[in-house]
mmCIF file with all atom_site columns, C-alpha atoms in Angstrom:
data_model
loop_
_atom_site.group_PDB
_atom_site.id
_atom_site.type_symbol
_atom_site.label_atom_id
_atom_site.label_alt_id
_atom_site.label_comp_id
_atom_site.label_asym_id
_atom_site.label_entity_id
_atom_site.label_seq_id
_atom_site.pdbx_PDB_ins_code
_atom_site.Cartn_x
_atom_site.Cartn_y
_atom_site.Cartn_z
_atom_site.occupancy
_atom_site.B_iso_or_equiv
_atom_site.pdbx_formal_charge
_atom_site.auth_seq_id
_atom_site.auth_comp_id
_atom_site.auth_asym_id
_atom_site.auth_atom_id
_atom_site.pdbx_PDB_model_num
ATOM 1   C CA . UNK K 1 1   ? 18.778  78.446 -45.470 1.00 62.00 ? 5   UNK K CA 1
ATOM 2   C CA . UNK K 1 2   ? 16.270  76.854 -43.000 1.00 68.00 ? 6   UNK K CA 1
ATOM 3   C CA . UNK K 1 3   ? 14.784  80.320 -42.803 1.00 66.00 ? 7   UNK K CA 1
ATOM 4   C CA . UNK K 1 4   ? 14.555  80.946 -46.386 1.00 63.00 ? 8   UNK K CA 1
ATOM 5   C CA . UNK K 1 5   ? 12.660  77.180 -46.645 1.00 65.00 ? 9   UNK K CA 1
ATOM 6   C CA . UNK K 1 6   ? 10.348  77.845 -43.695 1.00 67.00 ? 10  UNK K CA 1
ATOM 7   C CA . UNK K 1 7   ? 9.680   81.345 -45.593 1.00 66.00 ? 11  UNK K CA 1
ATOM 8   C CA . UNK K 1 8   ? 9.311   79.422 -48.286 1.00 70.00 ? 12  UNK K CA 1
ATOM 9   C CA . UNK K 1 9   ? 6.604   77.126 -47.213 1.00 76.00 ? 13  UNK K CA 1
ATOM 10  C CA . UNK K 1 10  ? 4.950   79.951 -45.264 1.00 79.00 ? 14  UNK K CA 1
ATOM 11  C CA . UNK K 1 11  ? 4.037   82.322 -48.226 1.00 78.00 ? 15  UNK K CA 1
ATOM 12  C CA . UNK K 1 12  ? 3.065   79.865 -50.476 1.00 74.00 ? 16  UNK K CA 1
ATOM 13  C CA . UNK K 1 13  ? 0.419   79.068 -47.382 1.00 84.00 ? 17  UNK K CA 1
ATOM 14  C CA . UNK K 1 14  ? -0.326  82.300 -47.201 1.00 86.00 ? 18  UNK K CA 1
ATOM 15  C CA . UNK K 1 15  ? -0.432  82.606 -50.973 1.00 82.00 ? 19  UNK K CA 1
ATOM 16  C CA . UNK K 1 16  ? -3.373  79.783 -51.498 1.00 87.00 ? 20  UNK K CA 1
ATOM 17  C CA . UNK K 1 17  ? -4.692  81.186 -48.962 1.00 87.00 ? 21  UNK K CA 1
ATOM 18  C CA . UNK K 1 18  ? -5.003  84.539 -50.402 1.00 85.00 ? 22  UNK K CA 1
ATOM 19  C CA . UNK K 1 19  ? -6.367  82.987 -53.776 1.00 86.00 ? 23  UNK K CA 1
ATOM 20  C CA . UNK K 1 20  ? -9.043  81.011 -52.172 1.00 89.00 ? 24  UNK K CA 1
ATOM 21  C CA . UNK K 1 21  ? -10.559 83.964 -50.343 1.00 88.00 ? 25  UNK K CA 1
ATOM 22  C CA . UNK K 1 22  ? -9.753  85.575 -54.003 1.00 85.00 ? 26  UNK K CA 1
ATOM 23  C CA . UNK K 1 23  ? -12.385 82.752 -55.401 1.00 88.00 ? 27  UNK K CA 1
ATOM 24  C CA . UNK K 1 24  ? -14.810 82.801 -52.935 1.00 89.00 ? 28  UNK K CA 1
ATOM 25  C CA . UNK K 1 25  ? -15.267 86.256 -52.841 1.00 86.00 ? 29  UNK K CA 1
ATOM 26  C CA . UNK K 1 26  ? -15.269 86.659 -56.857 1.00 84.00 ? 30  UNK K CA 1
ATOM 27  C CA . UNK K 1 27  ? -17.911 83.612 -56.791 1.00 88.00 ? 31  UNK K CA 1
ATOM 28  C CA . UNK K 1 28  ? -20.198 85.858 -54.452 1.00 86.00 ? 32  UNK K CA 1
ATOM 29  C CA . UNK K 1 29  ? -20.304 88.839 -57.367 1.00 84.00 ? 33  UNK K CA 1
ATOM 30  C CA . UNK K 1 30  ? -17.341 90.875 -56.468 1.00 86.00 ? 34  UNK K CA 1
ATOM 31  C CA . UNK K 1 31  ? -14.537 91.373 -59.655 1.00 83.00 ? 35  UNK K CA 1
ATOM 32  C CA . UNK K 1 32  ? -12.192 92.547 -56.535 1.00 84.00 ? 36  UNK K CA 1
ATOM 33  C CA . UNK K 1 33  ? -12.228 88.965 -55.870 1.00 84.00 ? 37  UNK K CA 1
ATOM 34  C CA . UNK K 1 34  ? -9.942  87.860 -59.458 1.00 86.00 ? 38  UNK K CA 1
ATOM 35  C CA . UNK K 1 35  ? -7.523  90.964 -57.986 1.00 90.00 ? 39  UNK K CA 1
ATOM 36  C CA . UNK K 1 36  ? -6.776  88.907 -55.030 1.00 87.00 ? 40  UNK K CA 1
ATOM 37  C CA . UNK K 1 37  ? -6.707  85.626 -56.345 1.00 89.00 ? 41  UNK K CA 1
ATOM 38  C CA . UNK K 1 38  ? -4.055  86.696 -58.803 1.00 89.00 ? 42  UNK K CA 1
ATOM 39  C CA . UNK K 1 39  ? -1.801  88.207 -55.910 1.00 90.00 ? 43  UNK K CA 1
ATOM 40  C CA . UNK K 1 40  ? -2.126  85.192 -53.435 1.00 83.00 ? 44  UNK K CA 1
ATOM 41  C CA . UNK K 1 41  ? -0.923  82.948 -56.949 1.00 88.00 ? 45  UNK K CA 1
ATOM 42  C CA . UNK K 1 42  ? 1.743   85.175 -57.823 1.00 88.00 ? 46  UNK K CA 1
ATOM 43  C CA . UNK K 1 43  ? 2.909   85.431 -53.733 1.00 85.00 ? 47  UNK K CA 1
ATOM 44  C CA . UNK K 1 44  ? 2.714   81.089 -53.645 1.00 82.00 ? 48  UNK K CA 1
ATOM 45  C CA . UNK K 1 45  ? 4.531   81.211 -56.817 1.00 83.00 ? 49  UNK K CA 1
ATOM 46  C CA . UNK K 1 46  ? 7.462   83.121 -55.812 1.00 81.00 ? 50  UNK K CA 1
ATOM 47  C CA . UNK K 1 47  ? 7.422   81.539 -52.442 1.00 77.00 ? 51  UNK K CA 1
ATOM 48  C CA . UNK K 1 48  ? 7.505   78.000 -54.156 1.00 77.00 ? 52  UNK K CA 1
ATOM 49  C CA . UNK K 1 49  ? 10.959  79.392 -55.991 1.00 74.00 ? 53  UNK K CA 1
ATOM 50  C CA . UNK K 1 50  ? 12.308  80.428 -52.890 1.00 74.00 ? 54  UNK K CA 1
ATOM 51  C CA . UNK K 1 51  ? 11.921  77.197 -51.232 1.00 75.00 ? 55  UNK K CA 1
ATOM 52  C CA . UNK K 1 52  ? 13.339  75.463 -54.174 1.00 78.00 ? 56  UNK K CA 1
ATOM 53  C CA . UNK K 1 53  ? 16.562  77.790 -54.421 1.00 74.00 ? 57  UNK K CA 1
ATOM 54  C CA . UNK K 1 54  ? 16.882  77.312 -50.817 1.00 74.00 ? 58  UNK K CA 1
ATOM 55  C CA . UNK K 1 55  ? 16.705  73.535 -51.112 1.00 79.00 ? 59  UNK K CA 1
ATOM 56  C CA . UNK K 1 56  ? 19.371  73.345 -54.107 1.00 80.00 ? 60  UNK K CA 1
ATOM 57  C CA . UNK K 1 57  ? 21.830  75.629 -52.582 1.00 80.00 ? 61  UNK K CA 1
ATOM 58  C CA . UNK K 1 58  ? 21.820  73.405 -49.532 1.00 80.00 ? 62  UNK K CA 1
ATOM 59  C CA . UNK K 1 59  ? 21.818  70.125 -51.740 1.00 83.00 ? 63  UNK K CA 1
ATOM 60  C CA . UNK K 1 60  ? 25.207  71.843 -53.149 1.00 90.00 ? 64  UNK K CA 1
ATOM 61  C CA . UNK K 1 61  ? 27.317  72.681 -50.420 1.00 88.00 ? 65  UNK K CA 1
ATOM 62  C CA . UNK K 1 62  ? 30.574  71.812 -51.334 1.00 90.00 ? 66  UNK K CA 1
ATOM 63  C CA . UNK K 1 63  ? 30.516  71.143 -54.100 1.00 93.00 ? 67  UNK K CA 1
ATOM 64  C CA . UNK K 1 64  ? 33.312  72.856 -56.194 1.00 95.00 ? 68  UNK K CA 1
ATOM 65  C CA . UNK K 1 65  ? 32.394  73.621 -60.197 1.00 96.00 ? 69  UNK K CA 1
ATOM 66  C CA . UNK K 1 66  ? 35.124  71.114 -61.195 1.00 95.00 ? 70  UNK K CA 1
ATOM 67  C CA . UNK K 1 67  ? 33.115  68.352 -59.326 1.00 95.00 ? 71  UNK K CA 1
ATOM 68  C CA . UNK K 1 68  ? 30.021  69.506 -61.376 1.00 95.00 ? 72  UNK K CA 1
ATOM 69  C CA . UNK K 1 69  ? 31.085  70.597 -65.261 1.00 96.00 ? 73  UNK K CA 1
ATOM 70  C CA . UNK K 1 70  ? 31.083  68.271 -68.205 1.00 93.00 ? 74  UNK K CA 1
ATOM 71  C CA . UNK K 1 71  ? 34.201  67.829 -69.950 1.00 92.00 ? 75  UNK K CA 1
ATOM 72  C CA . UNK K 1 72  ? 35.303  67.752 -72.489 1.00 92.00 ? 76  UNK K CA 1
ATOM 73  C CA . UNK K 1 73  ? 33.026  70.088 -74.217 1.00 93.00 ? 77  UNK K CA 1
ATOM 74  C CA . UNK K 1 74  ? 31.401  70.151 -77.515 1.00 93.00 ? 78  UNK K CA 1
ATOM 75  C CA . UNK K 1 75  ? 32.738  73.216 -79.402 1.00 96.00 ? 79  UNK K CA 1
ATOM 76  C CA . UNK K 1 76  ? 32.137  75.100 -82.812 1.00 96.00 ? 80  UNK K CA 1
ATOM 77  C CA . UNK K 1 77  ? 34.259  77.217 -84.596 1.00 97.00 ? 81  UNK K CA 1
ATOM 78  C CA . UNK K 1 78  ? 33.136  80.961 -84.243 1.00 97.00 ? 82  UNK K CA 1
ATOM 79  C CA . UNK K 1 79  ? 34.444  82.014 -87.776 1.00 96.00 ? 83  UNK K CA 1
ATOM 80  C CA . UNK K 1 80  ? 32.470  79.359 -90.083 1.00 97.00 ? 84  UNK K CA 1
ATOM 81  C CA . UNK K 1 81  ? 28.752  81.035 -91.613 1.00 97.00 ? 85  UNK K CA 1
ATOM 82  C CA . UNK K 1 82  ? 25.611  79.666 -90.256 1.00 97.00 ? 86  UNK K CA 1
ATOM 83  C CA . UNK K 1 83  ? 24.758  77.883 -92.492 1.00 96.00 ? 87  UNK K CA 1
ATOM 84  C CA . UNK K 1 84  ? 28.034  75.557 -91.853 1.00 95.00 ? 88  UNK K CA 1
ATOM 85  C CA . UNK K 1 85  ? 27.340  75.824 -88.458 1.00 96.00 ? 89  UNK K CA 1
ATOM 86  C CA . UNK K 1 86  ? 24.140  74.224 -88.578 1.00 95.00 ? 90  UNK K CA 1
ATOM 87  C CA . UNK K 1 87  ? 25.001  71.780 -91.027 1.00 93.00 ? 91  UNK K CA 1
ATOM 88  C CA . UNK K 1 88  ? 28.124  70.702 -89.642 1.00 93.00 ? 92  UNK K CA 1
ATOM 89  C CA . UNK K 1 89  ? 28.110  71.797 -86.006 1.00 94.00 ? 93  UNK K CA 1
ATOM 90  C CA . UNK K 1 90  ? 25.136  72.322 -84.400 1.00 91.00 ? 94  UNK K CA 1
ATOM 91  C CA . UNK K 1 91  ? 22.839  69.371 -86.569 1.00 82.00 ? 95  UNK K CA 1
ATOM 92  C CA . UNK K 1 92  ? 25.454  66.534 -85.563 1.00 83.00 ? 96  UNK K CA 1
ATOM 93  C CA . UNK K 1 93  ? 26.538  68.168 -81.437 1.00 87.00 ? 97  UNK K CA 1
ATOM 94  C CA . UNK K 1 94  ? 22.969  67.400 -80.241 1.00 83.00 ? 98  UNK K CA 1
ATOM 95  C CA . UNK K 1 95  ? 23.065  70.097 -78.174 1.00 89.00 ? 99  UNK K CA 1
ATOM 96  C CA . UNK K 1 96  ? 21.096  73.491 -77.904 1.00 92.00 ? 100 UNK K CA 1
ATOM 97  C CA . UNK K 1 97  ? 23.796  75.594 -76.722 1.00 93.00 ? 101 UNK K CA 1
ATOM 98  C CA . UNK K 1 98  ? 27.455  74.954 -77.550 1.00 95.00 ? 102 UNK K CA 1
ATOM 99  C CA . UNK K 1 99  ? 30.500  77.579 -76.758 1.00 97.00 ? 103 UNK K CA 1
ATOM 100 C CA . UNK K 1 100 ? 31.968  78.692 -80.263 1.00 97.00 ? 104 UNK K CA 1
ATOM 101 C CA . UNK K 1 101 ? 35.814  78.917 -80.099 1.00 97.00 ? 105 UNK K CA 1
ATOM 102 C CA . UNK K 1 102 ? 38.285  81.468 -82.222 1.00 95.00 ? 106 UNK K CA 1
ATOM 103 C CA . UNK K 1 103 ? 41.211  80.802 -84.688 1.00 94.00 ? 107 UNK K CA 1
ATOM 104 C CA . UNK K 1 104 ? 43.480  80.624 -81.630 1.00 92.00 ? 108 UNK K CA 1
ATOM 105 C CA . UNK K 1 105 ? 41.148  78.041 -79.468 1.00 92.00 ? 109 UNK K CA 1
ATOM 106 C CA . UNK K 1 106 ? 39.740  80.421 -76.910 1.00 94.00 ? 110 UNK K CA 1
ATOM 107 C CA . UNK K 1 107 ? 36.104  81.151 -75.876 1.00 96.00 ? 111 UNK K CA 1
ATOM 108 C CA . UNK K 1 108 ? 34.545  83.688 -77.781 1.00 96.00 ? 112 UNK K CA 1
ATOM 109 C CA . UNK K 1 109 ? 30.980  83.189 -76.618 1.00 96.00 ? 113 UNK K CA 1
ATOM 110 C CA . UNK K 1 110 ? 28.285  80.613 -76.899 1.00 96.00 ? 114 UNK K CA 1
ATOM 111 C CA . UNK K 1 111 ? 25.709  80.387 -79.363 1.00 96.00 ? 115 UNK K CA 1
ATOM 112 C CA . UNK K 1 112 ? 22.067  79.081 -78.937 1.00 95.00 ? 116 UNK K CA 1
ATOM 113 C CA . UNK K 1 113 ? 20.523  76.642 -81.368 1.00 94.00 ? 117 UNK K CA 1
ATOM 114 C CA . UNK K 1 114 ? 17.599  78.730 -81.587 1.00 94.00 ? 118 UNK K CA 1
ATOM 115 C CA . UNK K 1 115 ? 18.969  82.195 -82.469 1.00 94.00 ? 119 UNK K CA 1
ATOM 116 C CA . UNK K 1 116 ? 20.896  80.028 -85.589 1.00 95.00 ? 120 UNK K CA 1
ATOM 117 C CA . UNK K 1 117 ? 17.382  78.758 -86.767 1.00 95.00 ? 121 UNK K CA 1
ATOM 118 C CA . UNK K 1 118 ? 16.252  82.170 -86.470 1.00 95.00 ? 122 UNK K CA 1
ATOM 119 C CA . UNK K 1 119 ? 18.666  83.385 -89.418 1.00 96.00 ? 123 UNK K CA 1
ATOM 120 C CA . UNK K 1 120 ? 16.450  84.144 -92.500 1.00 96.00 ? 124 UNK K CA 1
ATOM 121 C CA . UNK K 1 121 ? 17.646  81.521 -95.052 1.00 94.00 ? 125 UNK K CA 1
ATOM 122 C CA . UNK K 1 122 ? 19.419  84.360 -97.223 1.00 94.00 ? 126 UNK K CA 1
ATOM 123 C CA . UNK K 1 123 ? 21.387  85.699 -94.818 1.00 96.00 ? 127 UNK K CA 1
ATOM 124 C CA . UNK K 1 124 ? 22.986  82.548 -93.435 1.00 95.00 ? 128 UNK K CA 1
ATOM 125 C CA . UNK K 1 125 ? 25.786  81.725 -95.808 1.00 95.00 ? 129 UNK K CA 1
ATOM 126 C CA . UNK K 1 126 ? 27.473  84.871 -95.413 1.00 96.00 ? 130 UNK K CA 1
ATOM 127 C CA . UNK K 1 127 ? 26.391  85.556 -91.311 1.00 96.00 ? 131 UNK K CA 1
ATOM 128 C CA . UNK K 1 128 ? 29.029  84.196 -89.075 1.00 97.00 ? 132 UNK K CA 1
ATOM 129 C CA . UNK K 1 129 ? 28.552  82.334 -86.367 1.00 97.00 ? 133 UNK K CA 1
ATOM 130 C CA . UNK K 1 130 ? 30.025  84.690 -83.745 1.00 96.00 ? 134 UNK K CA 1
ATOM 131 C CA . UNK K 1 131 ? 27.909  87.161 -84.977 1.00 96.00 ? 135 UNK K CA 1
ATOM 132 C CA . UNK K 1 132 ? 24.969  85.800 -83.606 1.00 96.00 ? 136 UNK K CA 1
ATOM 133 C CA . UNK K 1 133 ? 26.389  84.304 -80.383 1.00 96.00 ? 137 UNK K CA 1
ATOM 134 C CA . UNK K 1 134 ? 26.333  86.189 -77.218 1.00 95.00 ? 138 UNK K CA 1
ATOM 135 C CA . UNK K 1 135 ? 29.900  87.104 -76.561 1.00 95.00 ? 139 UNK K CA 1
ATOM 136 C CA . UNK K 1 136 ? 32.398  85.814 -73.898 1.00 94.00 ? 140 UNK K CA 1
ATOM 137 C CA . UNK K 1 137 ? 31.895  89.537 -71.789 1.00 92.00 ? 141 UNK K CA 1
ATOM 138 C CA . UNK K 1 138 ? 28.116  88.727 -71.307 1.00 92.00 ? 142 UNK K CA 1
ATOM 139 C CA . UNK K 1 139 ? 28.796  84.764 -70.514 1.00 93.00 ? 143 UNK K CA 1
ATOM 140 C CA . UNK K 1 140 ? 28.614  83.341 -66.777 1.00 94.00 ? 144 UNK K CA 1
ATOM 141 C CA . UNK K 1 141 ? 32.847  82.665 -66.301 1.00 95.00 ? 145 UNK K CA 1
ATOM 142 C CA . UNK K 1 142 ? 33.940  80.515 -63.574 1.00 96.00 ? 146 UNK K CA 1
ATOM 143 C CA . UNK K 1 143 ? 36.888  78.255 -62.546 1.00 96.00 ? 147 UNK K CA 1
ATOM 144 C CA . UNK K 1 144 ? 37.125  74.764 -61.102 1.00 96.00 ? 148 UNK K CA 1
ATOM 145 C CA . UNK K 1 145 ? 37.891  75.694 -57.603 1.00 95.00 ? 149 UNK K CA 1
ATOM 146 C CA . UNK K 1 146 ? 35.149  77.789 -56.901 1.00 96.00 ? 150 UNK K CA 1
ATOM 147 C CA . UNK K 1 147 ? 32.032  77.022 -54.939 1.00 95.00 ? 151 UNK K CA 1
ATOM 148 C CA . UNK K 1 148 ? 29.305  75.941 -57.251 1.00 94.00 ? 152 UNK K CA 1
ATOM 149 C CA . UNK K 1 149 ? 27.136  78.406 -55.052 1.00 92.00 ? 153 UNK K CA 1
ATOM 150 C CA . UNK K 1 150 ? 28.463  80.690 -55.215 1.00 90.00 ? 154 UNK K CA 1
ATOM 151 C CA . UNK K 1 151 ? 28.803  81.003 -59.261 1.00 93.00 ? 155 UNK K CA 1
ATOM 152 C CA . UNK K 1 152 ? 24.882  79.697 -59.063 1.00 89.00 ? 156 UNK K CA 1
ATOM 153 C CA . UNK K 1 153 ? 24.030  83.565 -57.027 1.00 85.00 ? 157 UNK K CA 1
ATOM 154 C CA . UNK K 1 154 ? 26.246  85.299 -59.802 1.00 86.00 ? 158 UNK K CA 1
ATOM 155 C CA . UNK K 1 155 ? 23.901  83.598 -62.692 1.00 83.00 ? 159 UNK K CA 1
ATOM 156 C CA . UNK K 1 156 ? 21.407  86.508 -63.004 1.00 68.00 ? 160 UNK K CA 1
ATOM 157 C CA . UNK K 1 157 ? 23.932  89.385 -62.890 1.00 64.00 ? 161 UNK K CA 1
ATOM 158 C CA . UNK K 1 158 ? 26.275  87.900 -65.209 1.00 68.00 ? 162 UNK K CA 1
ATOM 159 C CA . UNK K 1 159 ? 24.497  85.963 -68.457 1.00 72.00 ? 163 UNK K CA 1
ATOM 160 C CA . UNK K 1 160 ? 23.129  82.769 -66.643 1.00 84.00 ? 164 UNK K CA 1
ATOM 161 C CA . UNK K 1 161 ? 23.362  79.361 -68.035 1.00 89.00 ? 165 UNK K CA 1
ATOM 162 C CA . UNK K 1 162 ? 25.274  77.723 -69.163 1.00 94.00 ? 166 UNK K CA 1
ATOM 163 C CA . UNK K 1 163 ? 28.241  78.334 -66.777 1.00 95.00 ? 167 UNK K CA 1
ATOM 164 C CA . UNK K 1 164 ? 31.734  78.308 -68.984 1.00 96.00 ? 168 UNK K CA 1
ATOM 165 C CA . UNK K 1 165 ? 34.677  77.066 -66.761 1.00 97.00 ? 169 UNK K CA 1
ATOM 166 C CA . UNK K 1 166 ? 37.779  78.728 -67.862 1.00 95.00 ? 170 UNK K CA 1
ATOM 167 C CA . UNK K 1 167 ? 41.354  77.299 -67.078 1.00 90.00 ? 171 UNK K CA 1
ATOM 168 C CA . UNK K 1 168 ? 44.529  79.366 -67.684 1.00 87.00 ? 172 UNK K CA 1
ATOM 169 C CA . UNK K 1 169 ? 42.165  80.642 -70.471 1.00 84.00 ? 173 UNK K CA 1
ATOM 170 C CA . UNK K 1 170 ? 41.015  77.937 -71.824 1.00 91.00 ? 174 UNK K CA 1
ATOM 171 C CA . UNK K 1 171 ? 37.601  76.293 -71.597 1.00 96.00 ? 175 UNK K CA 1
ATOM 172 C CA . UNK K 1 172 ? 37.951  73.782 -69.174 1.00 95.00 ? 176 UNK K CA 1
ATOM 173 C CA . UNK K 1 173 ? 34.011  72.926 -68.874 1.00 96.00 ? 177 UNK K CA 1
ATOM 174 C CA . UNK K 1 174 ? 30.470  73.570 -69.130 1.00 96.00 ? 178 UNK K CA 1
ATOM 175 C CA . UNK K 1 175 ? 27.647  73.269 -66.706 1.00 96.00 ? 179 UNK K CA 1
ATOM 176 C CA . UNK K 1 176 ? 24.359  73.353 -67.691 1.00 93.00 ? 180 UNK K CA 1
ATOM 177 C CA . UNK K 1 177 ? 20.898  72.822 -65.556 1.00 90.00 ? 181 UNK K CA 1
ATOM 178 C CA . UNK K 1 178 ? 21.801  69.624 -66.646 1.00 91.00 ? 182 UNK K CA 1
ATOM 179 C CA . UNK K 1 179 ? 24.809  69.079 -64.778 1.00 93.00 ? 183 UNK K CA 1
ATOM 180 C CA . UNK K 1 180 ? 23.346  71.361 -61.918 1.00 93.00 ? 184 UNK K CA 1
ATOM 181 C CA . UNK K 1 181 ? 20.796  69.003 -61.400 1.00 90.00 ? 185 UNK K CA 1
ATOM 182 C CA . UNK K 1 182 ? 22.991  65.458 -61.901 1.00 92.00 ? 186 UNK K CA 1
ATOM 183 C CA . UNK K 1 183 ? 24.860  67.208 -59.072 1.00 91.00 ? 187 UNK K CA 1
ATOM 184 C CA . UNK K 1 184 ? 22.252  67.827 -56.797 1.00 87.00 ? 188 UNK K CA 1
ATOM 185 C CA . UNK K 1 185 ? 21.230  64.086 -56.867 1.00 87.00 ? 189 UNK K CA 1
ATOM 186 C CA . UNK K 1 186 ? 24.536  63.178 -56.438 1.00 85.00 ? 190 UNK K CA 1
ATOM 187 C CA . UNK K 1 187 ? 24.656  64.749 -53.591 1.00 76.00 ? 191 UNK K CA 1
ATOM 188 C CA . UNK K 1 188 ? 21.955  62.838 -51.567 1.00 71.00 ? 192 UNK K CA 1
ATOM 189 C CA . UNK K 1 189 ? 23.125  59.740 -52.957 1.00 67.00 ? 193 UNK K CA 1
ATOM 190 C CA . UNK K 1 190 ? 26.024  59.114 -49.820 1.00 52.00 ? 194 UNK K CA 1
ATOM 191 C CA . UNK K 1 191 ? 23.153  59.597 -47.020 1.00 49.00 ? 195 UNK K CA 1
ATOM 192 C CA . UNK K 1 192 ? 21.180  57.051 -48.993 1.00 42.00 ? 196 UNK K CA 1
ATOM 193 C CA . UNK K 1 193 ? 24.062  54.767 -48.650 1.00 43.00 ? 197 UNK K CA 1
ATOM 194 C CA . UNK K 1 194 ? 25.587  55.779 -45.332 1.00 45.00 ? 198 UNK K CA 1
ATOM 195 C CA . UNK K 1 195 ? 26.241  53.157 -42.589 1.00 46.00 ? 199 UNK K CA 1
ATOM 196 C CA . UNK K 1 196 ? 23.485  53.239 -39.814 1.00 47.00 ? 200 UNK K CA 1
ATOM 197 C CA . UNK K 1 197 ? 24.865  54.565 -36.989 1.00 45.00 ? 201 UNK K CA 1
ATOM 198 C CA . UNK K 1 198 ? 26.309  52.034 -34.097 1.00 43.00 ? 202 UNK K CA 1
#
């Protein structure tokens, strides 16, 4: 991790380095110049994200998803139209995602405030809900004993946010970037506070 940071801080040297020989060069007549400036942006920019993954997944060592999820969790029913949804659901949760349950209580999927919107008016009284969520197979699953980190490396492979935390099937939990980041300042809050040492 102190490797990934110092890697981190190294390219996105090397990065504004690269665009400001980029500029200079460009500013004496040469359109190579933009070529280079673009690279040495995009290389700081992906070294800035490196340094900030490396920083959060030392911020959350330890901490277990249980520690980190919201509960209880705001759910919809999966079987109701959109329009219901919106109207009854979605308008009154306050939230832009929200997991959408089945007839029996379990986790079907989670649907996004956005794709609802994005039902053409005629179509959304007879459009169900789960049809338009992204289903449980595609979701990030994870339970409250695990290390947050490692779900956090599984995010891009298996759906990303929000994380649904299942217990003996049911949902347990949610973490969002939300809770991700509550956690992270939670974590530096005991060294603030620590006794000085004797």
């Amino acid at each position: 991790e102190r490797a990934q940071r110092a890697a981190g801080r190294s390219g996105q040297v090397m990065g504004m380095a690269l665009a400001a020989v980029g500029w200079l060069v460009f500013l004496r007549g040469m359109t190579g110049g933009l070529w280079l400036m673009v690279i040495g942006l995009f290389v700081s920019g992906t070294s800035a994200a490196e340094r900030r993954w490396a920083e959060l997944v030392t911020a959350l060592r330890g901490v277990q998803v249980g520690q980190a999820m919201t509960t209880p969790v705001v759910t919809g029913p999966d079987w109701v139209t959109v329009g219901r949804f919106l109207s009854e659901v979605a308008g009154q949760s306050g939230h832009a995602v929200l997991p959408v349950l089945d007839f029996d209580g379990h986790p079907s999927g989670v649907v996004r405030l956005r794709r609802l919107v994005a039902v053409p008016p005629g179509q959304r009284e007879w459009l169900r809900a789960r049809d338009v969520a992204t289903p449980l197979s595609r979701c990030t699953l994870a339970t409250p004993d695990e290390p947050l980190n490692s779900v956090l490396e599984r995010l891009g492979a298996e759906g990303g946010l929000p994380i649904l935390v299942m217990d003996d099937g049911r949902l347990g939990g949610i973490i969002t970037a939300h809770d991700i980041d509550r956690s992270r300042r939670r974590s530096r809050e005991p060294s603030a506070h620590s006794e000085p040492p004797e």
